[in-house]
Amino acid sequence: MNGSESEILFNNKSISSYFSASRGSAAPGMGIVVVSAIFGVTDEMKKIADDLALEGYPTVVPDMFWRIDPGPLPSDPAGYQQGIARAKDYDRDEGLQYVAAATDFLKLQPSCNGRIAIMGFCFGGAFALLGATRLGIDASISFHGTDVGRHLDEFPKAACPLSFHYGDNDEVAPMSEVNRIIDACGELDNAEIFIYPGAQHAYMFPSRGDIYDPGAAKLSWQRALEFLDRVRS
């Protein structure tokens, strides 16, 4: 790992996080808050932060579960059940405050140019949308985001570009929900959504075994980087 463990200040308390400063450019770059899946700040999330930093984006991954059940979880059946339990009835309004604290943290970093994007995975997908509508960020990306369909009324409030990525074989975010998100994106001039045939929920993660879809993951990542390149400055 090329980043380091860091602390984000929140109401005079510290949220543990992983921060990777940009190394792909001498000039400061857009900062990115990565909101993880239910497994938390795993090595996989840290690698994503490092990969973004290599592209010139200083990136922080806060532990969204720091108050109720801190730390990363393994992506095995026991870890999955623990992750589901700690995400159940999660206070998203409070969680969004953690994301806001992470954006403030990034803006203080010399490697950040003051612009901020949120990138959410699974559990983090709804925060990517809510950050776009409530925090005044500059861009938002969601990979197989869950519970986005519960916040369709937020879409008209989005003032920044949005990018959504879903598989059409996702049992957690089924096409019945994704189709409503497609309709919501269609009402905006600044939203894009991509559907990956055959891809399942969490298709971006190599740790998920047969669920991982390398083709869809590679194309999603390429599209996300192209999106970021358009909005980075």
mmCIF file of C-alpha atoms in Angstrom:
data_model
loop_
_atom_site.group_PDB
_atom_site.id
_atom_site.type_symbol
_atom_site.label_atom_id
_atom_site.label_comp_id
_atom_site.label_asym_id
_atom_site.label_seq_id
_atom_site.Cartn_x
_atom_site.Cartn_y
_atom_site.Cartn_z
ATOM 1 C CA MET A 1 0.000 0.000 0.000
ATOM 2 C CA ASN A 2 1.244 3.474 -0.880
ATOM 3 C CA GLY A 3 -1.082 5.476 1.359
ATOM 4 C CA SER A 4 -1.266 5.722 5.119
ATOM 5 C CA GLU A 5 -3.666 5.417 8.005
ATOM 6 C CA SER A 6 -5.114 8.834 8.813
ATOM 7 C CA GLU A 7 -7.625 10.423 11.164
ATOM 8 C CA ILE A 8 -10.551 12.588 10.109
ATOM 9 C CA LEU A 9 -11.778 15.008 12.751
ATOM 10 C CA PHE A 10 -15.508 14.799 13.459
ATOM 11 C CA ASN A 11 -17.074 16.610 16.425
ATOM 12 C CA ASN A 12 -13.744 16.512 18.288
ATOM 13 C CA LYS A 13 -13.444 12.766 17.685
ATOM 14 C CA SER A 14 -11.395 10.899 15.125
ATOM 15 C CA ILE A 15 -12.676 8.733 12.290
ATOM 16 C CA SER A 16 -10.049 6.244 11.211
ATOM 17 C CA SER A 17 -9.427 6.315 7.478
ATOM 18 C CA TYR A 18 -6.970 5.498 4.727
ATOM 19 C CA PHE A 19 -5.491 8.381 2.746
ATOM 20 C CA SER A 20 -3.469 8.200 -0.444
ATOM 21 C CA ALA A 21 -2.032 11.472 -1.770
ATOM 22 C CA SER A 22 -1.932 11.978 -5.528
ATOM 23 C CA ARG A 23 1.252 10.845 -7.213
ATOM 24 C CA GLY A 24 0.225 10.905 -10.848
ATOM 25 C CA SER A 25 0.675 14.654 -11.279
ATOM 26 C CA ALA A 26 2.806 17.447 -9.887
ATOM 27 C CA ALA A 27 -0.232 19.730 -9.767
ATOM 28 C CA PRO A 28 -2.953 19.337 -7.107
ATOM 29 C CA GLY A 29 -5.862 17.180 -8.260
ATOM 30 C CA MET A 30 -9.528 16.654 -7.520
ATOM 31 C CA GLY A 31 -10.000 14.914 -4.186
ATOM 32 C CA ILE A 32 -12.076 11.736 -3.985
ATOM 33 C CA VAL A 33 -13.951 10.339 -0.992
ATOM 34 C CA VAL A 34 -14.426 6.602 -1.451
ATOM 35 C CA VAL A 35 -17.394 5.225 0.495
ATOM 36 C CA SER A 36 -16.895 1.505 0.888
ATOM 37 C CA ALA A 37 -19.147 -1.517 0.746
ATOM 38 C CA ILE A 38 -20.363 -3.105 3.999
ATOM 39 C CA PHE A 39 -16.925 -4.695 4.493
ATOM 40 C CA GLY A 40 -15.360 -1.336 5.335
ATOM 41 C CA VAL A 41 -11.820 -0.110 4.710
ATOM 42 C CA THR A 42 -10.396 -3.356 3.389
ATOM 43 C CA ASP A 43 -7.152 -3.830 1.471
ATOM 44 C CA GLU A 44 -9.301 -3.812 -1.664
ATOM 45 C CA MET A 45 -10.609 -0.332 -0.818
ATOM 46 C CA LYS A 46 -7.080 0.827 -0.034
ATOM 47 C CA LYS A 47 -5.898 -0.386 -3.436
ATOM 48 C CA ILE A 48 -8.689 1.589 -5.102
ATOM 49 C CA ALA A 49 -7.492 4.684 -3.233
ATOM 50 C CA ASP A 50 -3.905 4.022 -4.317
ATOM 51 C CA ASP A 51 -4.982 3.479 -7.931
ATOM 52 C CA LEU A 52 -6.871 6.775 -7.930
ATOM 53 C CA ALA A 53 -3.873 8.544 -6.393
ATOM 54 C CA LEU A 54 -1.696 7.235 -9.222
ATOM 55 C CA GLU A 55 -4.138 8.880 -11.627
ATOM 56 C CA GLY A 56 -3.621 12.190 -9.830
ATOM 57 C CA TYR A 57 -6.564 12.101 -7.401
ATOM 58 C CA PRO A 58 -5.831 12.364 -3.661
ATOM 59 C CA THR A 59 -8.237 9.876 -2.104
ATOM 60 C CA VAL A 60 -9.527 9.116 1.371
ATOM 61 C CA VAL A 61 -11.572 6.113 2.533
ATOM 62 C CA PRO A 62 -13.287 6.791 5.882
ATOM 63 C CA ASP A 63 -14.461 3.996 8.192
ATOM 64 C CA MET A 64 -18.187 4.622 7.941
ATOM 65 C CA PHE A 65 -18.816 2.130 10.762
ATOM 66 C CA TRP A 66 -16.371 3.670 13.247
ATOM 67 C CA ARG A 67 -19.038 4.327 15.878
ATOM 68 C CA ILE A 68 -21.046 1.114 15.754
ATOM 69 C CA ASP A 69 -18.674 -1.646 14.627
ATOM 70 C CA PRO A 70 -15.283 -0.326 13.500
ATOM 71 C CA GLY A 71 -12.766 -2.014 11.296
ATOM 72 C CA PRO A 72 -12.700 -4.018 8.058
ATOM 73 C CA LEU A 73 -14.423 -7.366 7.617
ATOM 74 C CA PRO A 74 -13.400 -10.406 5.577
ATOM 75 C CA SER A 75 -15.480 -11.108 2.472
ATOM 76 C CA ASP A 76 -16.428 -14.595 3.699
ATOM 77 C CA PRO A 77 -19.946 -15.671 4.772
ATOM 78 C CA ALA A 78 -19.363 -14.641 8.408
ATOM 79 C CA GLY A 79 -18.002 -11.251 7.355
ATOM 80 C CA TYR A 80 -20.905 -10.773 4.988
ATOM 81 C CA GLN A 81 -23.449 -11.449 7.728
ATOM 82 C CA GLN A 82 -21.664 -9.080 10.104
ATOM 83 C CA GLY A 83 -21.584 -6.453 7.379
ATOM 84 C CA ILE A 84 -25.299 -6.833 6.698
ATOM 85 C CA ALA A 85 -25.998 -6.494 10.431
ATOM 86 C CA ARG A 86 -24.026 -3.285 10.851
ATOM 87 C CA ALA A 87 -25.520 -1.743 7.713
ATOM 88 C CA LYS A 88 -29.075 -2.551 8.791
ATOM 89 C CA ASP A 89 -30.900 0.564 10.004
ATOM 90 C CA TYR A 90 -27.728 2.605 9.431
ATOM 91 C CA ASP A 91 -28.302 6.318 10.063
ATOM 92 C CA ARG A 92 -27.564 7.709 6.604
ATOM 93 C CA ASP A 93 -28.000 11.308 7.706
ATOM 94 C CA GLU A 94 -25.258 10.868 10.290
ATOM 95 C CA GLY A 95 -23.156 8.894 7.834
ATOM 96 C CA LEU A 96 -23.395 11.762 5.391
ATOM 97 C CA GLN A 97 -21.845 13.965 8.063
ATOM 98 C CA TYR A 98 -18.851 11.595 8.084
ATOM 99 C CA VAL A 99 -18.593 12.014 4.322
ATOM 100 C CA ALA A 100 -18.728 15.791 4.752
ATOM 101 C CA ALA A 101 -15.903 15.569 7.296
ATOM 102 C CA ALA A 102 -13.902 13.538 4.776
ATOM 103 C CA THR A 103 -14.408 16.219 2.115
ATOM 104 C CA ASP A 104 -13.175 18.856 4.580
ATOM 105 C CA PHE A 105 -10.140 16.671 5.307
ATOM 106 C CA LEU A 106 -9.301 16.437 1.606
ATOM 107 C CA LYS A 107 -9.620 20.164 1.020
ATOM 108 C CA LEU A 108 -6.874 20.723 3.588
ATOM 109 C CA GLN A 109 -4.426 18.456 1.745
ATOM 110 C CA PRO A 110 -1.783 20.152 -0.452
ATOM 111 C CA SER A 111 -2.385 17.528 -3.142
ATOM 112 C CA CYS A 112 -6.075 18.511 -3.473
ATOM 113 C CA ASN A 113 -7.179 21.365 -5.745
ATOM 114 C CA GLY A 114 -10.382 21.965 -3.759
ATOM 115 C CA ARG A 115 -12.701 20.047 -6.055
ATOM 116 C CA ILE A 116 -14.280 16.893 -4.602
ATOM 117 C CA ALA A 117 -15.875 13.753 -6.017
ATOM 118 C CA ILE A 118 -17.540 10.914 -4.129
ATOM 119 C CA MET A 119 -17.132 7.337 -5.320
ATOM 120 C CA GLY A 120 -19.449 4.808 -3.675
ATOM 121 C CA PHE A 121 -19.436 1.021 -3.836
ATOM 122 C CA CYS A 122 -22.546 -1.019 -2.918
ATOM 123 C CA PHE A 123 -23.478 0.429 0.511
ATOM 124 C CA GLY A 124 -21.633 3.589 -0.522
ATOM 125 C CA GLY A 125 -23.734 4.143 -3.631
ATOM 126 C CA ALA A 126 -26.527 6.038 -1.872
ATOM 127 C CA PHE A 127 -23.928 8.311 -0.254
ATOM 128 C CA ALA A 128 -22.544 9.139 -3.692
ATOM 129 C CA LEU A 129 -25.998 10.376 -4.701
ATOM 130 C CA LEU A 130 -26.745 12.160 -1.408
ATOM 131 C CA GLY A 131 -23.337 13.827 -1.460
ATOM 132 C CA ALA A 132 -24.158 15.191 -4.898
ATOM 133 C CA THR A 133 -27.466 16.653 -3.752
ATOM 134 C CA ARG A 134 -26.674 17.762 -0.199
ATOM 135 C CA LEU A 135 -22.949 18.461 0.124
ATOM 136 C CA GLY A 136 -22.223 20.622 -2.897
ATOM 137 C CA ILE A 137 -19.556 18.313 -4.305
ATOM 138 C CA ASP A 138 -18.327 18.445 -7.885
ATOM 139 C CA ALA A 139 -18.936 14.889 -9.170
ATOM 140 C CA SER A 140 -20.370 11.550 -8.086
ATOM 141 C CA ILE A 141 -19.754 7.931 -9.139
ATOM 142 C CA SER A 142 -21.608 4.837 -7.931
ATOM 143 C CA PHE A 143 -20.739 1.197 -8.619
ATOM 144 C CA HIS A 144 -23.608 -1.277 -8.005
ATOM 145 C CA GLY A 145 -24.980 1.137 -5.420
ATOM 146 C CA THR A 146 -27.649 -0.125 -3.038
ATOM 147 C CA ASP A 147 -30.638 1.850 -1.738
ATOM 148 C CA VAL A 148 -30.248 4.460 -4.463
ATOM 149 C CA GLY A 149 -33.816 3.661 -5.474
ATOM 150 C CA ARG A 150 -35.012 4.868 -2.086
ATOM 151 C CA HIS A 151 -33.765 8.350 -2.901
ATOM 152 C CA LEU A 152 -35.189 8.959 -6.365
ATOM 153 C CA ASP A 153 -36.607 12.268 -5.151
ATOM 154 C CA GLU A 154 -33.023 13.489 -4.701
ATOM 155 C CA PHE A 155 -32.104 13.298 -8.391
ATOM 156 C CA PRO A 156 -33.641 16.636 -9.454
ATOM 157 C CA LYS A 157 -31.480 18.347 -6.800
ATOM 158 C CA ALA A 158 -28.213 17.120 -8.303
ATOM 159 C CA ALA A 159 -26.176 20.058 -9.555
ATOM 160 C CA CYS A 160 -23.033 18.093 -10.429
ATOM 161 C CA PRO A 161 -22.302 15.298 -12.938
ATOM 162 C CA LEU A 162 -23.358 11.771 -11.916
ATOM 163 C CA SER A 163 -22.153 8.378 -13.141
ATOM 164 C CA PHE A 164 -23.876 5.091 -12.229
ATOM 165 C CA HIS A 165 -22.767 1.541 -13.005
ATOM 166 C CA TYR A 166 -24.897 -1.608 -12.523
ATOM 167 C CA GLY A 167 -24.950 -5.226 -13.591
ATOM 168 C CA ASP A 168 -28.217 -6.554 -14.971
ATOM 169 C CA ASN A 169 -27.933 -9.701 -12.825
ATOM 170 C CA ASP A 170 -27.775 -7.884 -9.471
ATOM 171 C CA GLU A 171 -30.045 -9.475 -6.865
ATOM 172 C CA VAL A 172 -29.376 -6.677 -4.347
ATOM 173 C CA ALA A 173 -30.075 -3.835 -6.784
ATOM 174 C CA PRO A 174 -32.409 -5.585 -9.271
ATOM 175 C CA MET A 175 -33.304 -4.222 -12.685
ATOM 176 C CA SER A 176 -36.745 -3.268 -11.402
ATOM 177 C CA GLU A 177 -34.949 -0.696 -9.241
ATOM 178 C CA VAL A 178 -32.249 0.131 -11.773
ATOM 179 C CA ASN A 179 -34.880 0.942 -14.389
ATOM 180 C CA ARG A 180 -36.254 3.624 -12.069
ATOM 181 C CA ILE A 181 -32.729 5.002 -11.680
ATOM 182 C CA ILE A 182 -32.366 4.997 -15.480
ATOM 183 C CA ASP A 183 -35.553 7.054 -15.719
ATOM 184 C CA ALA A 184 -34.303 9.466 -13.039
ATOM 185 C CA CYS A 185 -30.983 9.897 -14.847
ATOM 186 C CA GLY A 186 -32.845 10.501 -18.093
ATOM 187 C CA GLU A 187 -34.446 13.587 -16.580
ATOM 188 C CA LEU A 188 -31.016 15.167 -16.046
ATOM 189 C CA ASP A 189 -28.481 16.660 -18.444
ATOM 190 C CA ASN A 190 -25.538 15.731 -16.235
ATOM 191 C CA ALA A 191 -26.152 12.033 -15.463
ATOM 192 C CA GLU A 192 -24.970 8.849 -17.137
ATOM 193 C CA ILE A 193 -25.760 5.218 -16.347
ATOM 194 C CA PHE A 194 -24.189 2.039 -17.701
ATOM 195 C CA ILE A 195 -25.565 -1.493 -17.503
ATOM 196 C CA TYR A 196 -23.226 -4.502 -17.735
ATOM 197 C CA PRO A 197 -24.817 -7.699 -19.120
ATOM 198 C CA GLY A 198 -24.575 -10.675 -16.778
ATOM 199 C CA ALA A 199 -22.745 -8.767 -14.037
ATOM 200 C CA GLN A 200 -23.811 -9.464 -10.465
ATOM 201 C CA HIS A 201 -23.790 -7.354 -7.340
ATOM 202 C CA ALA A 202 -20.217 -6.465 -6.255
ATOM 203 C CA TYR A 203 -18.854 -7.395 -9.692
ATOM 204 C CA MET A 204 -16.024 -4.860 -9.174
ATOM 205 C CA PHE A 205 -14.316 -6.826 -6.379
ATOM 206 C CA PRO A 206 -11.773 -9.615 -7.071
ATOM 207 C CA SER A 207 -12.212 -10.820 -3.481
ATOM 208 C CA ARG A 208 -15.793 -11.904 -4.240
ATOM 209 C CA GLY A 209 -14.730 -14.983 -6.207
ATOM 210 C CA ASP A 210 -17.129 -16.006 -8.958
ATOM 211 C CA ILE A 211 -19.127 -12.789 -8.465
ATOM 212 C CA TYR A 212 -16.175 -10.771 -9.739
ATOM 213 C CA ASP A 213 -16.566 -9.930 -13.418
ATOM 214 C CA PRO A 214 -13.179 -8.786 -14.754
ATOM 215 C CA GLY A 215 -14.558 -7.582 -18.072
ATOM 216 C CA ALA A 216 -17.297 -5.459 -16.518
ATOM 217 C CA ALA A 217 -14.926 -4.243 -13.803
ATOM 218 C CA LYS A 218 -12.300 -3.127 -16.320
ATOM 219 C CA LEU A 219 -14.837 -1.318 -18.510
ATOM 220 C CA SER A 220 -16.512 0.313 -15.483
ATOM 221 C CA TRP A 221 -13.182 1.574 -14.200
ATOM 222 C CA GLN A 222 -12.184 2.902 -17.623
ATOM 223 C CA ARG A 223 -15.474 4.770 -17.907
ATOM 224 C CA ALA A 224 -15.126 6.132 -14.372
ATOM 225 C CA LEU A 225 -11.649 7.471 -15.126
ATOM 226 C CA GLU A 226 -12.906 9.070 -18.343
ATOM 227 C CA PHE A 227 -15.720 10.665 -16.354
ATOM 228 C CA LEU A 228 -13.273 11.992 -13.746
ATOM 229 C CA ASP A 229 -11.007 13.341 -16.471
ATOM 230 C CA ARG A 230 -13.924 15.443 -17.749
ATOM 231 C CA VAL A 231 -14.752 16.949 -14.361
ATOM 232 C CA ARG A 232 -11.397 17.114 -12.605
ATOM 233 C CA SER A 233 -10.757 20.836 -13.070
#
